[in-house]
Short mmCIF file of C-alpha atoms and ligand atoms in Angstrom, two decimals:
data_model
loop_
_atom_site.label_atom_id
_atom_site.label_comp_id
_atom_site.label_asym_id
_atom_site.label_seq_id
_atom_site.Cartn_x
_atom_site.Cartn_y
_atom_site.Cartn_z
CA UNK C 26 184.74 -10.27 168.35
CA UNK C 27 187.37 -9.65 165.66
CA UNK C 28 189.45 -12.82 165.00
CA UNK C 29 192.91 -11.97 164.05
CA UNK C 30 194.62 -14.19 161.39
CA UNK C 31 198.14 -13.45 162.15
CA UNK C 32 198.93 -15.60 165.21
CA UNK C 33 197.51 -18.74 163.68
CA UNK C 34 198.91 -22.23 163.82
CA UNK C 35 200.47 -22.11 167.28
CA UNK C 36 200.03 -24.90 169.70
CA UNK C 37 196.88 -24.93 171.88
CA UNK C 38 198.74 -26.79 174.70
CA UNK C 39 202.30 -26.33 175.96
CA UNK C 40 204.40 -28.98 174.21
CA UNK C 41 208.01 -28.90 173.39
CA UNK C 42 208.92 -29.02 169.78
CA UNK C 43 210.46 -32.41 168.57
CA UNK C 44 214.17 -32.65 169.24
CA UNK C 45 216.16 -31.26 166.23
CA UNK C 46 213.36 -28.94 165.18
CA UNK C 47 214.48 -25.68 163.84
CA UNK C 48 212.91 -22.07 163.41
CA UNK C 49 213.23 -19.40 160.88
CA UNK C 50 213.89 -15.93 162.15
CA UNK C 51 213.47 -12.96 159.68
CA UNK C 52 214.48 -9.44 160.35
CA UNK C 53 213.07 -6.74 158.06
CA UNK C 54 215.30 -3.77 158.03
CA UNK C 55 215.01 -0.39 156.21
CA UNK C 56 217.55 -1.56 153.57
CA UNK C 57 217.66 -5.42 153.84
CA UNK C 58 215.80 -8.44 154.91
CA UNK C 59 217.82 -10.99 156.86
CA UNK C 60 216.62 -14.54 157.42
CA UNK C 61 218.24 -17.36 159.26
CA UNK C 62 217.53 -20.84 160.76
CA UNK C 63 218.35 -21.60 164.39
CA UNK C 64 217.23 -24.15 167.01
CA UNK C 65 215.26 -21.35 168.58
CA UNK C 66 217.31 -21.64 171.81
CA UNK C 67 220.77 -20.17 170.85
CA UNK C 68 222.49 -17.78 168.50
CA UNK C 69 224.01 -20.34 166.09
CA UNK C 70 222.50 -20.05 162.67
CA UNK C 71 222.55 -22.93 160.27
CA UNK C 72 221.56 -21.18 157.12
CA UNK C 73 221.20 -17.49 156.13
CA UNK C 74 219.47 -15.57 153.39
CA UNK C 75 219.66 -11.95 152.52
CA UNK C 76 217.61 -9.69 150.29
CA UNK C 77 217.26 -5.92 149.68
CA UNK C 78 214.12 -4.43 151.23
CA UNK C 79 212.00 -3.49 148.25
CA UNK C 80 211.02 0.14 147.86
CA UNK C 81 207.46 -0.80 146.55
CA UNK C 82 205.31 -1.34 149.76
CA UNK C 83 203.28 -4.03 147.87
CA UNK C 84 206.49 -5.92 147.30
CA UNK C 85 207.45 -6.28 150.97
CA UNK C 86 205.36 -9.32 151.88
CA UNK C 87 206.32 -11.24 148.73
CA UNK C 88 210.09 -10.44 149.41
CA UNK C 89 209.66 -11.78 153.08
CA UNK C 90 208.01 -14.92 151.74
CA UNK C 91 210.80 -15.42 149.23
CA UNK C 92 213.35 -15.31 152.06
CA UNK C 93 211.34 -17.90 153.96
CA UNK C 94 210.93 -20.10 150.94
CA UNK C 95 214.67 -20.01 150.24
CA UNK C 96 215.38 -21.13 153.84
CA UNK C 97 212.63 -23.87 153.87
CA UNK C 98 214.38 -25.26 150.69
CA UNK C 99 217.61 -25.60 152.70
CA UNK C 100 216.16 -27.02 155.92
CA UNK C 101 213.40 -29.61 156.32
CA UNK C 102 213.22 -29.39 159.99
CA UNK C 103 211.55 -25.96 160.35
CA UNK C 104 208.57 -26.01 162.55
CA UNK C 105 207.88 -22.31 163.05
CA UNK C 106 208.56 -18.85 161.62
CA UNK C 107 209.10 -15.48 163.42
CA UNK C 108 209.29 -12.19 161.65
CA UNK C 109 210.63 -8.79 163.00
CA UNK C 110 209.30 -5.70 161.32
CA UNK C 111 210.38 -2.10 162.04
CA UNK C 112 207.31 -0.21 163.25
CA UNK C 113 204.06 -0.41 165.34
CA UNK C 114 203.18 -4.22 165.60
CA UNK C 115 200.07 -5.04 167.61
CA UNK C 116 199.45 -8.07 169.85
CA UNK C 117 198.16 -9.90 166.91
CA UNK C 118 201.18 -9.32 164.90
CA UNK C 119 199.79 -6.75 162.33
CA UNK C 120 202.18 -4.02 161.30
CA UNK C 121 200.18 -0.83 161.49
CA UNK C 122 202.86 1.74 160.55
CA UNK C 123 206.67 1.97 160.28
CA UNK C 124 208.53 5.22 159.33
CA UNK C 125 211.24 3.15 157.73
CA UNK C 126 208.82 1.04 155.64
CA UNK C 127 206.61 3.84 154.27
CA UNK C 128 203.40 2.87 152.75
CA UNK C 129 203.24 -0.56 154.49
CA UNK C 130 199.98 -0.30 156.51
CA UNK C 131 197.94 -3.00 158.16
CA UNK C 132 200.19 -5.75 156.95
CA UNK C 133 199.37 -9.21 158.47
CA UNK C 134 202.63 -10.79 157.51
CA UNK C 135 202.45 -13.72 159.92
CA UNK C 136 198.99 -14.55 158.54
CA UNK C 137 200.18 -14.52 155.00
CA UNK C 138 203.32 -16.64 155.85
CA UNK C 139 201.12 -19.16 157.85
CA UNK C 140 198.59 -19.58 154.85
CA UNK C 141 201.39 -19.87 152.26
CA UNK C 142 203.74 -22.26 154.11
CA UNK C 143 201.32 -24.00 156.54
CA UNK C 144 203.62 -23.39 159.53
CA UNK C 145 203.02 -21.50 162.68
CA UNK C 146 204.12 -17.83 162.22
CA UNK C 147 204.33 -14.83 164.52
CA UNK C 148 205.40 -11.15 163.84
CA UNK C 149 206.86 -8.69 166.26
CA UNK C 150 208.50 -5.30 166.50
CA UNK C 151 212.19 -5.60 165.58
CA UNK C 152 213.26 -3.76 168.61
CA UNK C 153 211.25 -6.09 170.80
CA UNK C 154 213.19 -9.05 169.22
CA UNK C 155 216.59 -7.46 169.63
CA UNK C 156 215.72 -6.87 173.23
CA UNK C 157 214.56 -10.49 173.59
CA UNK C 158 217.96 -11.65 172.18
CA UNK C 159 220.03 -9.42 174.49
CA UNK C 160 217.91 -10.48 177.53
CA UNK C 161 217.98 -14.24 176.83
CA UNK C 162 221.41 -14.71 175.30
CA UNK C 163 223.38 -11.37 175.49
CA UNK C 164 224.46 -8.46 177.48
CA UNK C 165 221.21 -8.04 179.55
CA UNK C 166 221.05 -11.68 180.53
CA UNK C 167 220.14 -11.95 184.23
CA UNK C 168 218.65 -8.43 184.41
CA UNK C 169 215.03 -8.30 185.18
CA UNK C 170 215.02 -4.49 184.46
CA UNK C 171 216.99 -3.42 181.37
CA UNK C 172 216.78 -1.00 178.53
CA UNK C 173 218.04 -2.09 175.06
CA UNK C 174 218.63 0.84 172.66
CA UNK C 175 219.57 0.01 169.08
CA UNK C 176 221.11 2.93 167.15
CA UNK C 177 221.07 2.45 163.34
CA UNK C 178 219.63 4.80 160.77
CA UNK C 179 216.97 5.39 163.35
CA UNK C 180 216.61 4.11 167.00
CA UNK C 181 214.94 0.99 167.89
CA UNK C 182 214.58 -0.44 171.33
CA UNK C 183 213.05 -2.70 173.90
CA UNK C 184 212.33 -2.35 177.53
CA UNK C 185 212.75 -5.33 179.98
CA UNK C 186 210.43 -4.74 182.90
CA UNK C 187 210.06 -7.45 185.59
CA UNK C 188 211.88 -10.00 183.47
CA UNK C 189 209.64 -9.60 180.34
CA UNK C 190 209.86 -7.42 177.26
CA UNK C 191 207.28 -4.64 177.71
CA UNK C 192 204.51 -4.79 175.30
CA UNK C 193 202.09 -2.01 176.37
CA UNK C 194 198.33 -1.83 175.79
CA UNK C 195 198.55 -2.27 172.11
CA UNK C 196 201.91 -3.91 171.68
CA UNK C 197 203.51 -0.65 170.67
CA UNK C 198 205.72 -0.03 173.83
CA UNK C 199 209.41 0.51 173.50
CA UNK C 200 209.91 3.26 170.90
CA UNK C 201 212.43 5.50 172.63
CA UNK C 202 213.57 7.09 169.31
CA UNK C 203 210.39 9.08 169.05
CA UNK C 204 210.50 10.65 172.41
CA UNK C 205 210.53 14.39 171.88
CA UNK C 206 213.70 15.93 173.06
CA UNK C 207 213.86 19.30 171.26
CA UNK C 208 210.82 21.20 170.03
CA UNK C 209 213.03 23.25 167.80
CA UNK C 210 215.15 20.40 166.54
CA UNK C 211 215.47 18.36 163.35
CA UNK C 212 212.76 16.73 161.35
CA UNK C 213 212.29 12.96 162.02
CA UNK C 214 211.31 10.16 159.65
CA UNK C 215 208.02 9.90 161.54
CA UNK C 216 207.03 13.51 160.57
CA UNK C 217 207.58 15.09 163.99
CA UNK C 218 210.26 17.58 164.82
CA UNK C 219 212.84 16.95 167.49
CA UNK C 220 212.55 13.25 168.25
CA UNK C 221 215.54 11.67 170.09
CA UNK C 222 216.18 9.66 166.87
CA UNK C 223 216.90 12.94 165.02
CA UNK C 224 219.96 13.57 167.20
CA UNK C 225 221.03 10.21 168.65
CA UNK C 226 220.97 7.83 165.63
CA UNK C 227 223.08 7.58 162.49
CA UNK C 228 220.81 10.16 160.79
CA UNK C 229 221.12 12.21 164.00
CA UNK C 230 224.92 12.14 163.84
CA UNK C 231 224.66 13.52 160.31
CA UNK C 232 222.14 16.18 161.50
CA UNK C 233 224.58 17.32 164.10
CA UNK C 234 227.43 17.40 161.59
CA UNK C 235 225.32 19.61 159.23
CA UNK C 236 224.72 22.08 162.17
CA UNK C 237 228.46 22.34 162.52
CA UNK C 238 228.85 22.91 158.68
CA UNK C 239 226.11 25.69 159.03
CA UNK C 240 228.39 27.27 161.71
CA UNK C 241 231.18 27.37 158.99
CA UNK C 242 233.16 24.45 160.53
CA UNK C 243 233.46 20.77 159.69
CA UNK C 244 235.55 21.12 156.48
CA UNK C 245 236.90 17.66 156.60
CA UNK C 246 233.45 16.11 157.04
CA UNK C 247 232.02 18.04 154.29
CA UNK C 248 234.90 17.01 152.06
CA UNK C 249 234.30 13.38 152.86
CA UNK C 250 230.71 13.92 151.84
CA UNK C 251 231.76 15.35 148.35
CA UNK C 252 231.10 18.91 149.37
CA UNK C 253 227.25 18.64 149.68
CA UNK C 254 225.93 19.02 153.30
CA UNK C 255 222.82 17.10 152.29
CA UNK C 256 224.96 14.06 151.58
CA UNK C 257 226.67 13.95 154.97
CA UNK C 258 226.27 10.68 156.67
CA UNK C 259 227.50 9.24 160.00
CA UNK C 260 230.39 7.32 158.36
CA UNK C 261 231.74 10.80 157.00
CA UNK C 262 232.01 11.93 160.62
CA UNK C 263 233.68 8.54 161.66
CA UNK C 264 236.13 9.01 158.67
CA UNK C 265 237.10 12.47 159.74
CA UNK C 266 237.25 11.55 163.32
CA UNK C 267 239.78 8.65 162.48
CA UNK C 268 242.01 11.29 160.98
CA UNK C 269 242.00 13.28 164.28
CA UNK C 270 239.80 15.97 162.88
CA UNK C 271 238.96 18.40 165.83
CA UNK C 272 235.55 19.26 164.28
CA UNK C 273 234.51 15.63 163.99
CA UNK C 274 235.46 15.28 167.67
CA UNK C 275 233.08 18.29 168.46
CA UNK C 276 230.20 16.56 166.46
CA UNK C 277 230.82 13.35 168.48
CA UNK C 278 230.91 15.42 171.74
CA UNK C 279 227.42 17.02 170.89
CA UNK C 280 226.10 13.63 169.69
CA UNK C 281 227.10 11.76 172.86
CA UNK C 282 225.52 14.62 175.01
CA UNK C 283 222.25 13.95 173.28
CA UNK C 284 222.53 10.23 173.58
CA UNK C 285 223.30 10.63 177.33
CA UNK C 286 220.29 12.89 177.82
CA UNK C 287 217.91 10.36 176.31
CA UNK C 288 219.43 7.37 178.29
CA UNK C 289 219.21 9.50 181.43
CA UNK C 290 215.55 10.18 180.83
CA UNK C 291 214.85 6.42 180.22
CA UNK C 292 216.78 5.55 183.47
CA UNK C 293 214.57 8.15 185.37
CA UNK C 294 211.47 6.58 183.94
CA UNK C 295 212.28 2.89 184.33
CA UNK C 296 215.00 2.43 186.94
CA UNK C 297 216.87 -0.39 185.04
CA UNK C 298 219.95 -2.19 186.34
CA UNK C 299 221.67 -2.04 182.88
CA UNK C 300 221.52 -0.15 179.52
CA UNK C 301 222.47 -2.04 176.46
CA UNK C 302 223.50 -0.10 173.30
CA UNK C 303 223.31 -2.08 170.07
CA UNK C 304 223.34 -1.20 166.36
CA UNK C 305 226.95 -0.40 165.81
CA UNK C 306 227.10 3.36 166.69
CA UNK C 307 228.47 2.56 170.09
CA UNK C 308 231.65 1.46 168.22
CA UNK C 309 231.92 4.88 166.58
CA UNK C 310 234.93 5.93 168.49
CA UNK C 311 237.25 4.33 171.17
CA UNK C 312 236.00 5.05 174.66
CA UNK C 313 232.58 6.32 173.40
CA UNK C 314 230.70 4.07 175.78
CA UNK C 315 232.84 4.76 178.71
CA UNK C 316 232.45 8.52 178.17
CA UNK C 317 228.76 7.98 177.83
CA UNK C 318 228.36 6.19 181.10
CA UNK C 319 229.96 9.06 182.99
CA UNK C 320 227.70 11.55 181.18
CA UNK C 321 224.66 9.50 181.94
CA UNK C 322 225.47 9.54 185.61
CA UNK C 323 225.89 13.37 185.50
CA UNK C 324 222.52 13.79 183.73
CA UNK C 325 220.21 11.29 185.50
CA UNK C 326 218.10 12.70 188.36
CA UNK C 327 219.91 12.05 191.68
CA UNK C 328 222.87 10.50 189.67
CA UNK C 329 225.17 10.80 192.62
CA UNK C 330 222.73 9.26 195.09
CA UNK C 331 221.73 6.19 193.09
CA UNK C 332 223.63 3.15 191.99
CA UNK C 333 225.49 3.78 188.64
CA UNK C 334 223.65 2.09 185.85
CA UNK C 335 226.22 0.38 183.47
CA UNK C 336 225.90 1.31 179.86
CA UNK C 337 227.36 -1.47 177.84
CA UNK C 338 227.68 -2.56 174.17
CA UNK C 339 225.28 -5.28 173.03
CA UNK C 340 226.63 -8.65 172.55
CA UNK C 341 224.72 -9.15 169.28
CA UNK C 342 225.32 -7.20 166.02
CA UNK C 343 223.21 -7.07 162.92
CA UNK C 344 221.76 -10.54 163.59
CA UNK C 345 220.10 -9.71 167.00
CA UNK C 346 216.66 -9.19 165.42
CA UNK C 347 216.71 -12.25 163.25
CA UNK C 348 217.92 -14.39 166.16
CA UNK C 349 215.21 -12.95 168.36
CA UNK C 350 212.60 -13.74 165.74
CA UNK C 351 213.69 -17.41 165.80
CA UNK C 352 213.58 -17.37 169.67
CA UNK C 353 210.03 -15.98 169.48
CA UNK C 354 209.06 -18.48 166.90
CA UNK C 355 209.98 -21.34 169.21
CA UNK C 356 208.11 -19.60 172.15
CA UNK C 357 205.05 -19.22 169.83
CA UNK C 358 205.09 -22.97 168.73
CA UNK C 359 205.11 -24.08 172.43
CA UNK C 360 202.76 -21.53 174.08
CA UNK C 361 200.88 -19.92 171.19
ZN1 ZN P 416 210.07 10.50 165.30
#
């Protein structure tokens, strides 16, 4: 039997950590690594540490360890470490692949942290941890069936099924961003064509804006991007929209249609009682979420004959993953 090294150091028996104990939560994003220290029960962080995510895949584990070391130097009550990484993380905490951390394959980050710092350490998918945070402390609290979608550069997510975050057979469940929605669509960071992420994330918003530019429209958006369609990003659409640009409004209309289609499919599949949108894109325009809820009801199968599923903004912002990592670290210290 293969013995995994990553989930080492957890307690064999269920014992509550000593009062006053703290936990480090680290969230590895595509551009930055955020670490913080909490009591593993709530959202309030005592200390924070931020570093850019290195481009060199071999430098990722040392950079995470540096963030942890800096936090340990600030707090002497840390009894566990949790890390969220963007990609396929198995039940043992090994990162197999992540489109936004290219070249990092088979990384046993929890094992490395455990052997370096001598503390229980656990690694999870970042979307899983954001979902854990929203379920325990945020907008999905009290919902046994919920979908959490995090729209950033890509799309992350987590599925609450029967009161638990769904893990799947290998630990890889909850990647709605890579559902195929358009065979003839845009390229995705994962290498496929037409993933939901390619039309419903920040990158997707830019893709849709480029479509409009190809149609000879979107002058203000193109101008905001310095005249080069390849440089268009989501914020250029927001900037044009803030100036009441009609083409930016058209981009947002097409974008929200794609977002609604994906959410409608997820509702058809999982029958949740709430959908939580995180990651900041839901704040892209006033009324975006309200308009989306109506579109979702129109698109979901039997929409008029089933209860309306509220689509709401996440309670947690950019710290959702790191807070979730600390929650998970506490669970791990108690239950292994
Ligand atoms: Zn994809």
